[in-house]
PDB file of C-alpha atoms in Angstrom:
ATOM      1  CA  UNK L 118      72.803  92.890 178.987  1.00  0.00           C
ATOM      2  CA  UNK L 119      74.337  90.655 176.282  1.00  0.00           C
ATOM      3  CA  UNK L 120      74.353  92.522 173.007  1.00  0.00           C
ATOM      4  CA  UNK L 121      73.602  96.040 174.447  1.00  0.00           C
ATOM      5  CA  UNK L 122      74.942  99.388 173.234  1.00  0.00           C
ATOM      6  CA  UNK L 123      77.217 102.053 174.967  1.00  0.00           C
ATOM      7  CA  UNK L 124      78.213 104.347 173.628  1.00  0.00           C
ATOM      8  CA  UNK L 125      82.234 105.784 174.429  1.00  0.00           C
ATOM      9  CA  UNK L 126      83.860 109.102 174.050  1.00  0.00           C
ATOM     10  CA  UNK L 127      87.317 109.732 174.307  1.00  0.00           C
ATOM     11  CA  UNK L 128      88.797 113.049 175.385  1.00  0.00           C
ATOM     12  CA  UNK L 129      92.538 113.452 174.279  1.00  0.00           C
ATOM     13  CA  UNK L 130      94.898 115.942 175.047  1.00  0.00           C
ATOM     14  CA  UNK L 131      95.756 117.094 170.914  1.00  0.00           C
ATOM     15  CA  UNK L 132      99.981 117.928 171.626  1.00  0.00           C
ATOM     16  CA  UNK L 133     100.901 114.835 173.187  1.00  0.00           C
ATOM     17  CA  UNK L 134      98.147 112.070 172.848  1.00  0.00           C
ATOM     18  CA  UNK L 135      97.256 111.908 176.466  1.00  0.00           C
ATOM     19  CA  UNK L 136      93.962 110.818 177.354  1.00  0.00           C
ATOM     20  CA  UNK L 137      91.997 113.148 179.137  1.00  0.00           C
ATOM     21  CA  UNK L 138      88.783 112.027 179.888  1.00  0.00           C
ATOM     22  CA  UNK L 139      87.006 108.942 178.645  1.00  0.00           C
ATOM     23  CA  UNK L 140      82.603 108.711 178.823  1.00  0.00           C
ATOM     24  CA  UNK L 141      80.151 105.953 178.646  1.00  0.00           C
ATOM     25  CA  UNK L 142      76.775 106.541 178.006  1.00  0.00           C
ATOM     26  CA  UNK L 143      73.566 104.023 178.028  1.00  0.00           C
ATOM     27  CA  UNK L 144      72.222 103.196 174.324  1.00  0.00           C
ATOM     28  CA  UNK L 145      69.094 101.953 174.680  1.00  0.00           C
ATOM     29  CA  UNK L 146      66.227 101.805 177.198  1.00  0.00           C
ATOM     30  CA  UNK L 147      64.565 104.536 179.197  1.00  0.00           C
ATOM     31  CA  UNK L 148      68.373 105.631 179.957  1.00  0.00           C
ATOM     32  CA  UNK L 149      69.571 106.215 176.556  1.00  0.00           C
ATOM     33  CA  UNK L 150      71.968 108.905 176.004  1.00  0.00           C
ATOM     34  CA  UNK L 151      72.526 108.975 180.044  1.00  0.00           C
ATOM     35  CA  UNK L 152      75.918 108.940 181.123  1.00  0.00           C
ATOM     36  CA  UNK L 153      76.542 105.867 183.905  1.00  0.00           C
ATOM     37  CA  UNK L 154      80.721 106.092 183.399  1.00  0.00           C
ATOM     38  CA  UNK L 155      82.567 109.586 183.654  1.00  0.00           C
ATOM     39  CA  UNK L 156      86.460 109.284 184.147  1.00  0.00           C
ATOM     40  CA  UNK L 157      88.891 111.766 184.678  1.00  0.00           C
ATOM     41  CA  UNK L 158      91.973 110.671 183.246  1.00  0.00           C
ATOM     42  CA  UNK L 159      94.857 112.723 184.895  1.00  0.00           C
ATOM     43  CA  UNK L 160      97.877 113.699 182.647  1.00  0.00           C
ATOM     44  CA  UNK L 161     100.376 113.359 184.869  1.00  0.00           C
ATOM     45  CA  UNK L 162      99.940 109.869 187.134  1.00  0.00           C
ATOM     46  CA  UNK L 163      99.764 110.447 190.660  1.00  0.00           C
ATOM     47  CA  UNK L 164      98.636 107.186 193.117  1.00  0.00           C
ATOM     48  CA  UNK L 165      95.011 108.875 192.636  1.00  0.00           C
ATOM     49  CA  UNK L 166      95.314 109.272 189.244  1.00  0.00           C
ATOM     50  CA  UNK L 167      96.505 105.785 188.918  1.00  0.00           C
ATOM     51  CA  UNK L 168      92.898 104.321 190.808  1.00  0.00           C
ATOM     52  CA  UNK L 169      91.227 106.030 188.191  1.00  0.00           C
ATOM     53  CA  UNK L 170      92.744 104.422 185.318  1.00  0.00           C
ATOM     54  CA  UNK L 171      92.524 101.115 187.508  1.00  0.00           C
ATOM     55  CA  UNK L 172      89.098 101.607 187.814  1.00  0.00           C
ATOM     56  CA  UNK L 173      88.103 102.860 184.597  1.00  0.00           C
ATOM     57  CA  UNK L 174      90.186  99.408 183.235  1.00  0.00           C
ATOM     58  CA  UNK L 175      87.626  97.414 185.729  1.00  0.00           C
ATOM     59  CA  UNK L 176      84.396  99.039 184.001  1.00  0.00           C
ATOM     60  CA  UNK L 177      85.839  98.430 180.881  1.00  0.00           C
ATOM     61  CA  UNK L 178      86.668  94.943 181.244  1.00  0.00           C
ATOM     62  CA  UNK L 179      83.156  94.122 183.685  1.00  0.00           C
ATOM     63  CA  UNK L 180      80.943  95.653 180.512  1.00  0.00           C
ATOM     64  CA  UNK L 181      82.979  93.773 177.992  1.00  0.00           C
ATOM     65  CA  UNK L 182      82.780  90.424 180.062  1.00  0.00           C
ATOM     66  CA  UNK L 183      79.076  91.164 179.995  1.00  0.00           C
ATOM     67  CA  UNK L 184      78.980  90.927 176.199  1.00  0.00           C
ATOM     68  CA  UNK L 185      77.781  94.835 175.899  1.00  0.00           C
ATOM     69  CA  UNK L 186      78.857  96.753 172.422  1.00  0.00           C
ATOM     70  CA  UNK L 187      80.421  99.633 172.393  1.00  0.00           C
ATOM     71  CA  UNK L 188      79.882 101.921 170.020  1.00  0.00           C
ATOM     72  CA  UNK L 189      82.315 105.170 168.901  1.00  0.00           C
ATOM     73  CA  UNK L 190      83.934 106.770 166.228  1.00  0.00           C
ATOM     74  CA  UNK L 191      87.308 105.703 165.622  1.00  0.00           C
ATOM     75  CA  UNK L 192      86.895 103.558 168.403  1.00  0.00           C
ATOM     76  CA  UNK L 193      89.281 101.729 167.798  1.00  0.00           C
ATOM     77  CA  UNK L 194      91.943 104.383 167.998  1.00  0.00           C
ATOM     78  CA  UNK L 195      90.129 105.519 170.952  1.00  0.00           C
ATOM     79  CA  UNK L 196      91.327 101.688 172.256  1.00  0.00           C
ATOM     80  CA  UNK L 197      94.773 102.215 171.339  1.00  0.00           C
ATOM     81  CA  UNK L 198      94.956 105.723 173.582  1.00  0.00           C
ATOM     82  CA  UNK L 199      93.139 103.630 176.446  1.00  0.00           C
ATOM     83  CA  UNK L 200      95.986 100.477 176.028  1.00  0.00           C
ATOM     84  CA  UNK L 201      93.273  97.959 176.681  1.00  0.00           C
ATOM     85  CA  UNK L 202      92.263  95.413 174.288  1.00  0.00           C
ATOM     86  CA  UNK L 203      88.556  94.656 173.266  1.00  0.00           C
ATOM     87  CA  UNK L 204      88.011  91.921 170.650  1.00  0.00           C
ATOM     88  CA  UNK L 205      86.688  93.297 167.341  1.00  0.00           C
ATOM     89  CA  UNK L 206      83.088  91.568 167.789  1.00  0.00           C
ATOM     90  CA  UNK L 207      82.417  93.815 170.491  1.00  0.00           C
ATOM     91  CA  UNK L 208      82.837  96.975 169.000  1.00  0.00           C
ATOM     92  CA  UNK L 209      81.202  98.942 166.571  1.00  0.00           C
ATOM     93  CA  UNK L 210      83.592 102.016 164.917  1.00  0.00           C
ATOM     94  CA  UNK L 211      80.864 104.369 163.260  1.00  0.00           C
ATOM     95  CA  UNK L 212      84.029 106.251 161.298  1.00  0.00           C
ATOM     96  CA  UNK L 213      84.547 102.764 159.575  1.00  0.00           C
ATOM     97  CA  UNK L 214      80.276 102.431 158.615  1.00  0.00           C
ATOM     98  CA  UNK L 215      80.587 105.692 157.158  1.00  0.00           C
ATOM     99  CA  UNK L 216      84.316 105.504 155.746  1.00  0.00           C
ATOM    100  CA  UNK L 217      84.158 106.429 151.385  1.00  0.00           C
ATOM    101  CA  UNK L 218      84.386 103.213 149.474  1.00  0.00           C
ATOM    102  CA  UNK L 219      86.962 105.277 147.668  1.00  0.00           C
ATOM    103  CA  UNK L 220      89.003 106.781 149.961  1.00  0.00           C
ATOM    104  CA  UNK L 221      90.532 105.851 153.441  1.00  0.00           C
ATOM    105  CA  UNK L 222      89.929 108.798 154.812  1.00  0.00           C
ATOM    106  CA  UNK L 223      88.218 108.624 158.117  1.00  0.00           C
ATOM    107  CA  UNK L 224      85.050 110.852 157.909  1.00  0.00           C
ATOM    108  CA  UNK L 225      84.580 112.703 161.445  1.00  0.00           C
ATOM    109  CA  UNK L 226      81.994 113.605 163.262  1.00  0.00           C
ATOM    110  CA  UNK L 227      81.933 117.046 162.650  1.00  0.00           C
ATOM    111  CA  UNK L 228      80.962 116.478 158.539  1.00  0.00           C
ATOM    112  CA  UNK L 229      79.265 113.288 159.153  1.00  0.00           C
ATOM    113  CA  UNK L 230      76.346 114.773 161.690  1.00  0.00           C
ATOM    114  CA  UNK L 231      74.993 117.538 159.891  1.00  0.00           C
ATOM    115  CA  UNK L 232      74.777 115.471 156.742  1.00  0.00           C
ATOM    116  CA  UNK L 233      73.381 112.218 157.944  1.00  0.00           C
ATOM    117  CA  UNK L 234      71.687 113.155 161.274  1.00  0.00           C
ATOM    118  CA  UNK L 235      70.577 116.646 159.996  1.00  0.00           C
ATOM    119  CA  UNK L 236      72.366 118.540 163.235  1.00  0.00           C
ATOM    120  CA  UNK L 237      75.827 119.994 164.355  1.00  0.00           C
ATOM    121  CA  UNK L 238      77.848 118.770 166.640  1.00  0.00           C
ATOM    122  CA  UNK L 239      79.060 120.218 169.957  1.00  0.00           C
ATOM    123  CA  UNK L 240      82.447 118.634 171.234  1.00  0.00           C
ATOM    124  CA  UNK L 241      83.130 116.644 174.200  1.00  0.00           C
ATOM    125  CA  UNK L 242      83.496 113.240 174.646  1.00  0.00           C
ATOM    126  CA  UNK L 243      80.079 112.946 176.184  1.00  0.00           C
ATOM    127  CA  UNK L 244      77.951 114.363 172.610  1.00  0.00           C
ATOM    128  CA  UNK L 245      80.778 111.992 170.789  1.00  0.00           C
ATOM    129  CA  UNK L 246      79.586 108.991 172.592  1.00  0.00           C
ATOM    130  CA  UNK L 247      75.535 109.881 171.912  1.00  0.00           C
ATOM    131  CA  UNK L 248      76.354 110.894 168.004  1.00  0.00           C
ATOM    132  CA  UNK L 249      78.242 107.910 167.534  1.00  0.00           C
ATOM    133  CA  UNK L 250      75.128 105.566 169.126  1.00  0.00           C
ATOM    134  CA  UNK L 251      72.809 107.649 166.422  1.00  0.00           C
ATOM    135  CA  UNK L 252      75.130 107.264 163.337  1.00  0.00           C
ATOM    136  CA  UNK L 253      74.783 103.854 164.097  1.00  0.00           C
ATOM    137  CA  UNK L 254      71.207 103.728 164.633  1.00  0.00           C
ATOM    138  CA  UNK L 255      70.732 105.792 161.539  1.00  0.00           C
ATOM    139  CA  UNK L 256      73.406 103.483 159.419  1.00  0.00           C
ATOM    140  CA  UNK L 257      70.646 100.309 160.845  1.00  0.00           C
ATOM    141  CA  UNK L 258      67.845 102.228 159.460  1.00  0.00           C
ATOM    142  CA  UNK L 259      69.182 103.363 156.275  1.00  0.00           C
ATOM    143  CA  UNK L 260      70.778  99.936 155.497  1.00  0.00           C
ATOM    144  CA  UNK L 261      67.100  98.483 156.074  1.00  0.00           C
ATOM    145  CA  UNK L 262      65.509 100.559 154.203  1.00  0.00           C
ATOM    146  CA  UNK L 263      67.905 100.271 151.209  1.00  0.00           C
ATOM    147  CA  UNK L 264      69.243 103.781 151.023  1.00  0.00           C
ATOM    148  CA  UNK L 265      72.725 103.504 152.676  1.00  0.00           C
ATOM    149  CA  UNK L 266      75.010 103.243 149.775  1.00  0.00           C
ATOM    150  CA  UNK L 267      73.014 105.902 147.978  1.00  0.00           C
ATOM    151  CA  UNK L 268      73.221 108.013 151.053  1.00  0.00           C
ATOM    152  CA  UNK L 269      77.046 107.168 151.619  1.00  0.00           C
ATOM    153  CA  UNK L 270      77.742 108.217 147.667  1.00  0.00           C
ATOM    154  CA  UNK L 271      76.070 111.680 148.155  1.00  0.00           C
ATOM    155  CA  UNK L 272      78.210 112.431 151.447  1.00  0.00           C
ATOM    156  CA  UNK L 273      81.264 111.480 149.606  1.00  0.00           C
ATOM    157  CA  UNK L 274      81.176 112.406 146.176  1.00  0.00           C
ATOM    158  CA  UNK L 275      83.838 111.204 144.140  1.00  0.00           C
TER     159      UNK L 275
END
């Protein structure tokens, strides 16, 4: 399992910041794209509420102790909402591959997936974790074949 992919979407309540749901989904093998990790993050913490965090924390830390990757965009504010720290070798942030040279403007998902991966995107943190494992697969193949800075300049002209 060393070196795999999962993908993570994070669900976030927009007024106050409160996570809301977090998703983990297989990237590679038969299973890609399936979700194995579905967590219902309650917004106000009751002693049930408070097993789920636990145990979303445990899953976290088991697959990260396993040397998996995971892969998101803006992961790594997606880290911050979840508190938990994951050292920066064992995450991929797709918003950062595809970030303008130019600009620090984060790019997000919903401008980046019609114009690299040719579709649109449908929220939820589950479609956020599978886009993100794609942009990245698509960055790979792009950087491979020699095209991704000419592909990054016509996303974000100057």
């Amino acid at each position: 399992i060393k070196g795999e992919l999962v993908g993570i979407g994070v669900c976030v309540e927009p007024s106050n910041s409160c996570l809301l749901k977090v998703v983990l989904v297989r990237g590679q093998g038969t299973q890609e794209g399936v979700p194995f990790s579905h967590d219902i993050c309650p917004t106000t913490i009751t002693p049930d509420g408070h097993q789920n965090i636990k145990l979303l924390y445990f899953k976290l830390k088991c697959l990260v102790d396993r040397g998996i990757i995971l892969v998101g965009h803006s992961i790594s504010k997606q880290l911050q909402y979840l508190n938990i720290h994951i050292p920066g070798q064992q995450y991929i942030d797709t918003a950062d591959l595809y970030r303008p040279k130019h600009s620090g403007n984060v790019p997000p998902l919903h401008y980046l997936c019609p114009r690299i991966l040719k579709i649109d995107t449908i929220p939820g943190p589950h479609n956020e974790a599978v886009l993100s494992l794609q942009l990245y697969e698509k960055f790979l193949e792009l950087k491979r074949a020699g095209q991704f800075e000419k592909t990054l300049k016509a996303i974000h002209p100057e």
